[in-house]
Short mmCIF file of N, CA and C in Angstrom, two decimals:
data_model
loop_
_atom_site.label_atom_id
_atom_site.label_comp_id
_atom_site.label_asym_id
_atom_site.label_seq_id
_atom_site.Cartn_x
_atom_site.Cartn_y
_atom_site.Cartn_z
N UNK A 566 -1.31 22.38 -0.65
CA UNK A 566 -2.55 21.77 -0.16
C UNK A 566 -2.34 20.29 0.08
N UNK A 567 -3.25 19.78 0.99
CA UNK A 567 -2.83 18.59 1.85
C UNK A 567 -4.34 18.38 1.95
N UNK A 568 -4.30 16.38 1.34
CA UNK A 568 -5.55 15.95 1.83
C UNK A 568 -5.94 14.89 2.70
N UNK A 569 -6.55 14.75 3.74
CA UNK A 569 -6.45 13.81 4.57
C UNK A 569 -7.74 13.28 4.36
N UNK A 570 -7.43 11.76 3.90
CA UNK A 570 -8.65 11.00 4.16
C UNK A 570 -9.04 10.06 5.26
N UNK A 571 -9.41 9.85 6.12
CA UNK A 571 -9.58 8.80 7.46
C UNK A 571 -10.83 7.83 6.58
N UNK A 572 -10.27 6.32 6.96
CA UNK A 572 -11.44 5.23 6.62
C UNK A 572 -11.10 4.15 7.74
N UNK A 573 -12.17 3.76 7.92
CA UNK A 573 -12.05 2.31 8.63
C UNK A 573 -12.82 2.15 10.27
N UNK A 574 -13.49 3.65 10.41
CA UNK A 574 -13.77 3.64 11.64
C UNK A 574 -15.45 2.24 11.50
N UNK A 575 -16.19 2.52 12.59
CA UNK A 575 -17.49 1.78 12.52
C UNK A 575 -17.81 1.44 13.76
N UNK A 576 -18.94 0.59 14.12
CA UNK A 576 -19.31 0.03 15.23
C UNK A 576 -18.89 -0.89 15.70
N UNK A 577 -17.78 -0.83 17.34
CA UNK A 577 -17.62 -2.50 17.71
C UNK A 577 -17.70 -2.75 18.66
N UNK A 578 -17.86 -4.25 19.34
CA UNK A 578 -18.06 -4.10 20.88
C UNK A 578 -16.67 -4.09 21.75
N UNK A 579 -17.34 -3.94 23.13
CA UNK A 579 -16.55 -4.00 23.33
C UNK A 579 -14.76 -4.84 23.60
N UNK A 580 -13.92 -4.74 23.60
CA UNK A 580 -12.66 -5.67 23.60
C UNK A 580 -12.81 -5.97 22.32
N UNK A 581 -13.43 -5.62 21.16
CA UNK A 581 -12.95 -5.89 19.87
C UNK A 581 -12.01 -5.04 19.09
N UNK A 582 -11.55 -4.99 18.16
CA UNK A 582 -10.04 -4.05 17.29
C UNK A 582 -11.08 -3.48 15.85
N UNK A 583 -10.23 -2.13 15.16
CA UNK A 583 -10.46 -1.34 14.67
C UNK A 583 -9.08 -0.93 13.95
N UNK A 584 -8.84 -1.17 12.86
CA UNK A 584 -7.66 -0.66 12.17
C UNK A 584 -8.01 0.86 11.71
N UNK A 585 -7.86 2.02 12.08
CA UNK A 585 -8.13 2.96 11.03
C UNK A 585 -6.78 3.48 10.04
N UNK A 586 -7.41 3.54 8.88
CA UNK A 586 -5.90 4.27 7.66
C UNK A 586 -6.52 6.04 7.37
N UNK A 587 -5.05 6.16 7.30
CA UNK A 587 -5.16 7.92 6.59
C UNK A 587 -4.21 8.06 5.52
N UNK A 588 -5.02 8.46 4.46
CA UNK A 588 -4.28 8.52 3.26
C UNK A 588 -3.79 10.01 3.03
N UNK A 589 -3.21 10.69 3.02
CA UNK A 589 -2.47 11.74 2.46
C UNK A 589 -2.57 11.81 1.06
N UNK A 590 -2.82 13.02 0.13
CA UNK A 590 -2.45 13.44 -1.14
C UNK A 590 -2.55 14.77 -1.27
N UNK A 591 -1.78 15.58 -2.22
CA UNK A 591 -1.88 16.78 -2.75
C UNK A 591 -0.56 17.20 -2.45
N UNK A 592 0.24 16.57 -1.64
CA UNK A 592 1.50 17.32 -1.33
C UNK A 592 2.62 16.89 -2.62
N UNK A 593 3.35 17.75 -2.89
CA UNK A 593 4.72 17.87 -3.61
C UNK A 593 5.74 17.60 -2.89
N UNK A 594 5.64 17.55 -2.00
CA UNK A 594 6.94 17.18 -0.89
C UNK A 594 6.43 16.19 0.23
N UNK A 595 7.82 15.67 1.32
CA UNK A 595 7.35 14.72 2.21
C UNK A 595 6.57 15.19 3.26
N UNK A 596 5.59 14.49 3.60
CA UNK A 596 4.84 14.87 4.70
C UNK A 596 6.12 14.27 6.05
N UNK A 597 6.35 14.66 6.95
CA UNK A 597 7.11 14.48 8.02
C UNK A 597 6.11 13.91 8.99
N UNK A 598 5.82 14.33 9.80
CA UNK A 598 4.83 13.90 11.19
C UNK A 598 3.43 13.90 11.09
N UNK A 599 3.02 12.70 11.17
CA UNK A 599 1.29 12.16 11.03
C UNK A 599 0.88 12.13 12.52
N UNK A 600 -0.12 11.96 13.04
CA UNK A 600 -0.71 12.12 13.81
C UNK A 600 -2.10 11.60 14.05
N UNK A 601 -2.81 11.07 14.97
CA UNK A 601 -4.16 10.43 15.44
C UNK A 601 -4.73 11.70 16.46
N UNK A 602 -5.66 11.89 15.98
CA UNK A 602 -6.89 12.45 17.78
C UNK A 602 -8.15 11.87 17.68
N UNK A 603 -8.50 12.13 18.61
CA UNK A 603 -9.80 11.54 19.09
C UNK A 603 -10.57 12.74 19.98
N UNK A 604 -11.78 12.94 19.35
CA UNK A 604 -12.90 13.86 19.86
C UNK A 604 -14.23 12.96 20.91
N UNK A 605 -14.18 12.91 21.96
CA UNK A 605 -15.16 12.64 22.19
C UNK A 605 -16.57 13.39 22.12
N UNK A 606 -17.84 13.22 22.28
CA UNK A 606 -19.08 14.26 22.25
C UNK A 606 -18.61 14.86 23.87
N UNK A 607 -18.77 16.15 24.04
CA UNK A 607 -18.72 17.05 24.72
C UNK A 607 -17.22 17.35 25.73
N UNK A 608 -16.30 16.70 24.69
CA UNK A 608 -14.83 16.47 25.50
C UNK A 608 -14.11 17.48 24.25
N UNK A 609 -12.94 17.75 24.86
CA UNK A 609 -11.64 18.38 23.72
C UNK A 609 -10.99 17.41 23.04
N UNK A 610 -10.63 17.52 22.19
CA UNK A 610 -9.98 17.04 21.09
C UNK A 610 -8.50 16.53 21.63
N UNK A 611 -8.00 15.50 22.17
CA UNK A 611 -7.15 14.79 22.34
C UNK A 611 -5.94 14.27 21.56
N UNK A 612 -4.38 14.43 21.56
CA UNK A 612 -4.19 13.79 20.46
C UNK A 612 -3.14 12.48 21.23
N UNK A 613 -3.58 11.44 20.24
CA UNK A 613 -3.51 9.84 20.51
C UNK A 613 -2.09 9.65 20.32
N UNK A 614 -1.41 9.78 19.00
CA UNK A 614 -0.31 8.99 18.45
C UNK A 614 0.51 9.92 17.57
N UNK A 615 1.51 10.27 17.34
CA UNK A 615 2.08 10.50 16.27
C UNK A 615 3.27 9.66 15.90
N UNK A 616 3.66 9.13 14.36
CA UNK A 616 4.71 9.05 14.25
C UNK A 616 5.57 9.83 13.06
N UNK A 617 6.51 9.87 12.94
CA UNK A 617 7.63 10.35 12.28
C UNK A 617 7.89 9.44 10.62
N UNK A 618 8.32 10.56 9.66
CA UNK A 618 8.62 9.44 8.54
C UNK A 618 9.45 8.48 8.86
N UNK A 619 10.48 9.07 9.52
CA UNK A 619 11.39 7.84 9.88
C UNK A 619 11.32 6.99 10.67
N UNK A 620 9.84 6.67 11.51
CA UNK A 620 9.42 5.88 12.33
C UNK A 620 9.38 6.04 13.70
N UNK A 621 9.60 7.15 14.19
CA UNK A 621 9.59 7.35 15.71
C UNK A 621 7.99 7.79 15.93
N UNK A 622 7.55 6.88 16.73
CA UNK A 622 6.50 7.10 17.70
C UNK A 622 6.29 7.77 18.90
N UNK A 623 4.68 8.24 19.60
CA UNK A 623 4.78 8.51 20.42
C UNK A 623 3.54 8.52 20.92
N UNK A 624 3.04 8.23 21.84
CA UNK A 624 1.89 8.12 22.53
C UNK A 624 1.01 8.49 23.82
N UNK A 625 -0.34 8.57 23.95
CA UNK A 625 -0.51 9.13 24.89
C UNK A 625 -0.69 7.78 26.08
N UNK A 626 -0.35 8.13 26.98
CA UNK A 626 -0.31 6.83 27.59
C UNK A 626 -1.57 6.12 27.74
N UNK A 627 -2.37 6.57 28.11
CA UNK A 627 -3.70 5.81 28.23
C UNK A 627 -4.09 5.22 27.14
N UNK A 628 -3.50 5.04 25.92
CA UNK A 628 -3.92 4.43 24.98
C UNK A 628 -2.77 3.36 24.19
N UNK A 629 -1.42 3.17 24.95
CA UNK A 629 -0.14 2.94 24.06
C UNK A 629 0.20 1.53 24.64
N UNK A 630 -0.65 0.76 25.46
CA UNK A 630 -0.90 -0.89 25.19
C UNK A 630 -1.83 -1.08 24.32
N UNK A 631 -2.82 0.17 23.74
CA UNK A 631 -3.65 -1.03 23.31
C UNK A 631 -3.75 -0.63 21.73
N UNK A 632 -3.11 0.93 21.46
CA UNK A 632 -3.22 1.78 20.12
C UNK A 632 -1.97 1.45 19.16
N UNK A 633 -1.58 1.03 18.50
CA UNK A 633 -0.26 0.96 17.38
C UNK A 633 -0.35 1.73 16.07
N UNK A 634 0.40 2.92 16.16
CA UNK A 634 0.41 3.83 15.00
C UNK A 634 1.46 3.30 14.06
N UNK A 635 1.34 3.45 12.40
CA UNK A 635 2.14 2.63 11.16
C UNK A 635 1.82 3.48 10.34
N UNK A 636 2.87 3.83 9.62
CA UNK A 636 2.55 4.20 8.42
C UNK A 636 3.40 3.68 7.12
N UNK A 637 2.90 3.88 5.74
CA UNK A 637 3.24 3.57 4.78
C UNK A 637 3.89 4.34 3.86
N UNK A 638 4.98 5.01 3.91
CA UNK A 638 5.51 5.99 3.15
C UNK A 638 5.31 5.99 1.91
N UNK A 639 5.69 5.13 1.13
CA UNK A 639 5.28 5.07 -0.47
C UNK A 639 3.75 4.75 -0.71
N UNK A 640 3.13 4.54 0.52
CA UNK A 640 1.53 4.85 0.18
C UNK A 640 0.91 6.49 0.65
N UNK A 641 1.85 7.21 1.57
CA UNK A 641 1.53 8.11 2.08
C UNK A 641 0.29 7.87 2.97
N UNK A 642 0.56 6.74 3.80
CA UNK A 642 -0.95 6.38 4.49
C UNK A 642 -0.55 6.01 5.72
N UNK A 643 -1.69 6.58 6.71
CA UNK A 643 -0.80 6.32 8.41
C UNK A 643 -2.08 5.50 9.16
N UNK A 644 -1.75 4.40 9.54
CA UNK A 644 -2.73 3.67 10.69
C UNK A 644 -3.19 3.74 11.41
N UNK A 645 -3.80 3.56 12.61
CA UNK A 645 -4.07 3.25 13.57
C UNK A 645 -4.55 2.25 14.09
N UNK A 646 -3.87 0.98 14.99
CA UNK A 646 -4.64 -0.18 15.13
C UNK A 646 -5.03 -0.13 16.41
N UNK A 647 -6.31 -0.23 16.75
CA UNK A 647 -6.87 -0.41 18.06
C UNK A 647 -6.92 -1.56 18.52
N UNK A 648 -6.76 -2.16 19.42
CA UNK A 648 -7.20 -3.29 20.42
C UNK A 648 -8.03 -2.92 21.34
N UNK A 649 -8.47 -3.68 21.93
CA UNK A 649 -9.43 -4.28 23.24
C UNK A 649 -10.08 -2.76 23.75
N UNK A 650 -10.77 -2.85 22.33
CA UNK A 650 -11.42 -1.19 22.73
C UNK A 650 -12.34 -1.24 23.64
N UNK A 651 -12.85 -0.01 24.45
CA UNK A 651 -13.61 0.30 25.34
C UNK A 651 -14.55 1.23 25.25
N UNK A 652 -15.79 1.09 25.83
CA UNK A 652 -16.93 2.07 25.41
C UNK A 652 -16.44 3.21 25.52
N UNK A 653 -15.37 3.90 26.48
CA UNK A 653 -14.92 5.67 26.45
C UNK A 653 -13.87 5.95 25.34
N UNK A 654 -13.90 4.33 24.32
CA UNK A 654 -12.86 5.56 23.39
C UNK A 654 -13.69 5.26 22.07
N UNK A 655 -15.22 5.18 22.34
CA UNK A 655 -15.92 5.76 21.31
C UNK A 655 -15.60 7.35 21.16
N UNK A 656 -15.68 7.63 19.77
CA UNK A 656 -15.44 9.44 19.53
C UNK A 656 -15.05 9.46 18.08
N UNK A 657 -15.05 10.92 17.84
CA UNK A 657 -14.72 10.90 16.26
C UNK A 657 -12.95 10.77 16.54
N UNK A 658 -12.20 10.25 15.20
CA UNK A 658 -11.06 10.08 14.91
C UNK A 658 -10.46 10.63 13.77
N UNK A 659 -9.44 11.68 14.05
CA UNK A 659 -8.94 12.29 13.13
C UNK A 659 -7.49 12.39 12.99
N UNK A 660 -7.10 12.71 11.34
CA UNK A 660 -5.78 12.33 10.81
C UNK A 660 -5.33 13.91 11.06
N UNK A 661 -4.21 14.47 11.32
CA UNK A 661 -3.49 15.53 11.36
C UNK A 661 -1.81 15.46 10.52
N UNK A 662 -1.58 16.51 10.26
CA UNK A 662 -0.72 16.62 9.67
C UNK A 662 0.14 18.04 9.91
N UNK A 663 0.99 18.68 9.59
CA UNK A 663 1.79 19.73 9.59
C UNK A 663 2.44 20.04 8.29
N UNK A 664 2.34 20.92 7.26
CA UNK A 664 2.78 20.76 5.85
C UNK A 664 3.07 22.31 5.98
N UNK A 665 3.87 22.47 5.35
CA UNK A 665 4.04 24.11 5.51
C UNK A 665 4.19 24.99 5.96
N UNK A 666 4.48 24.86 7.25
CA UNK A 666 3.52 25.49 8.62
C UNK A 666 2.02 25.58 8.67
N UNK A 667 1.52 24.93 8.16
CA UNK A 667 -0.15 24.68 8.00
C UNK A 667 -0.62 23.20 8.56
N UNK A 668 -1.76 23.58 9.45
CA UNK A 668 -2.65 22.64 10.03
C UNK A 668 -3.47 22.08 8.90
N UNK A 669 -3.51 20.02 8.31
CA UNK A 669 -4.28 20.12 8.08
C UNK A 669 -4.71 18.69 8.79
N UNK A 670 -6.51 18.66 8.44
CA UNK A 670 -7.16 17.50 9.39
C UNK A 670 -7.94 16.63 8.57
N UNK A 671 -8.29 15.73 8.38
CA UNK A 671 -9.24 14.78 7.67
C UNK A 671 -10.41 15.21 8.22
N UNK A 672 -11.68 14.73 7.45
CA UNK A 672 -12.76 14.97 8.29
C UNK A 672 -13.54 14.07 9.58
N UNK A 673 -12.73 12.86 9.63
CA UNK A 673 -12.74 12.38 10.34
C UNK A 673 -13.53 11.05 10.59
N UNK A 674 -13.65 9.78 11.23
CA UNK A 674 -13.91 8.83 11.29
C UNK A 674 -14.64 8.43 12.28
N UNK A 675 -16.12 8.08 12.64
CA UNK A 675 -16.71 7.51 13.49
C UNK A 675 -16.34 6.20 14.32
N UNK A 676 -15.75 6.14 15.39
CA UNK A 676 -15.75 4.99 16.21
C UNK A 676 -16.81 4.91 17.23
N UNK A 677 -17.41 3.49 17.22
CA UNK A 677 -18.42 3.74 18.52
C UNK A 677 -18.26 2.35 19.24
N UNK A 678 -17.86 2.03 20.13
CA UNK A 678 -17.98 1.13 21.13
C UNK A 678 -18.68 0.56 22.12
N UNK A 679 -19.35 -0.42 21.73
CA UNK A 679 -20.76 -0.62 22.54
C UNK A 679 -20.52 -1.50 23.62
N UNK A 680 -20.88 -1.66 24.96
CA UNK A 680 -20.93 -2.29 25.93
C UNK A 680 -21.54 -3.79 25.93
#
C-alpha cells in the first residue's frame, strides 16, 4: 500500500507560481516513477510531468517552460513548480505513482487561476 498526499494547491492570479509537493508513505520499497496530472472540469485527465528516482524527467510540452518537476528521495516527496500560470491550467492536480504493478493517486489538489 502506497499513500499519496498532494498539498500546496490554492487560488492565484494570473502569471503568478504555485509549488505543489507529494508526499509518498506506506511503501517498503523504492517508489521508482512519480508523476503530475491535471483534471480539468469537463476535460480528461492529462498527465503533466514525470520524473524518475534517478532524476530523469519528462514533460508534456505545453507545460515544460513553465512546469519543473523535483523530487526528494529521502523525503519521498515529488514537486511541482508552476510559473506564469494561466486561467486554463486551473484543474484538480494529482500525484501518481506505480508500486507493484498497482495504480496509486493522491486525492488531489485544487488549483484555480483567476484572470
Amino acid at each position: 500500500q502506497v499513500q499519496l498526499v498532494e498539498s500546496g494547491g490554492g487560488l492565484v492570479q494570473t502569471g503568478g507560481s504555485l509549488r505543489l509537493s507529494c508526499a509518498a508513505s506506506g511503501s517498503r520499497f523504492v517508489i521508482n516513477t512519480m508523476g503530475w496530472y491535471r483534471q480539468a472540469p469537463g476535460k480528461q485527465r492529462e498527465l503533466l510531468a514525470t520524473i524518475t528516482r534517478g532524476g530523469t524527467t519528462n514533460y508534456l510540452d505545453s507545460v515544460k517552460d513553465r512546469f519543473t518537476i523535483s523530487r526528494d528521495n529521502d523525503k519521498n516527496t515529488v514537486y511541482l513548480q508552476m510559473n506564469s500560470l494561466k486561467p486554463e491550467d486551473t484543474a484538480v492536480y494529482y500525484c501518481h505513482t506505480v508500486y507493484s504493478l498497482l495504480d496509486y493517486w493522491g486525492k488531489g489538489t485544487l488549483v484555480t487561476v483567476s484572470s
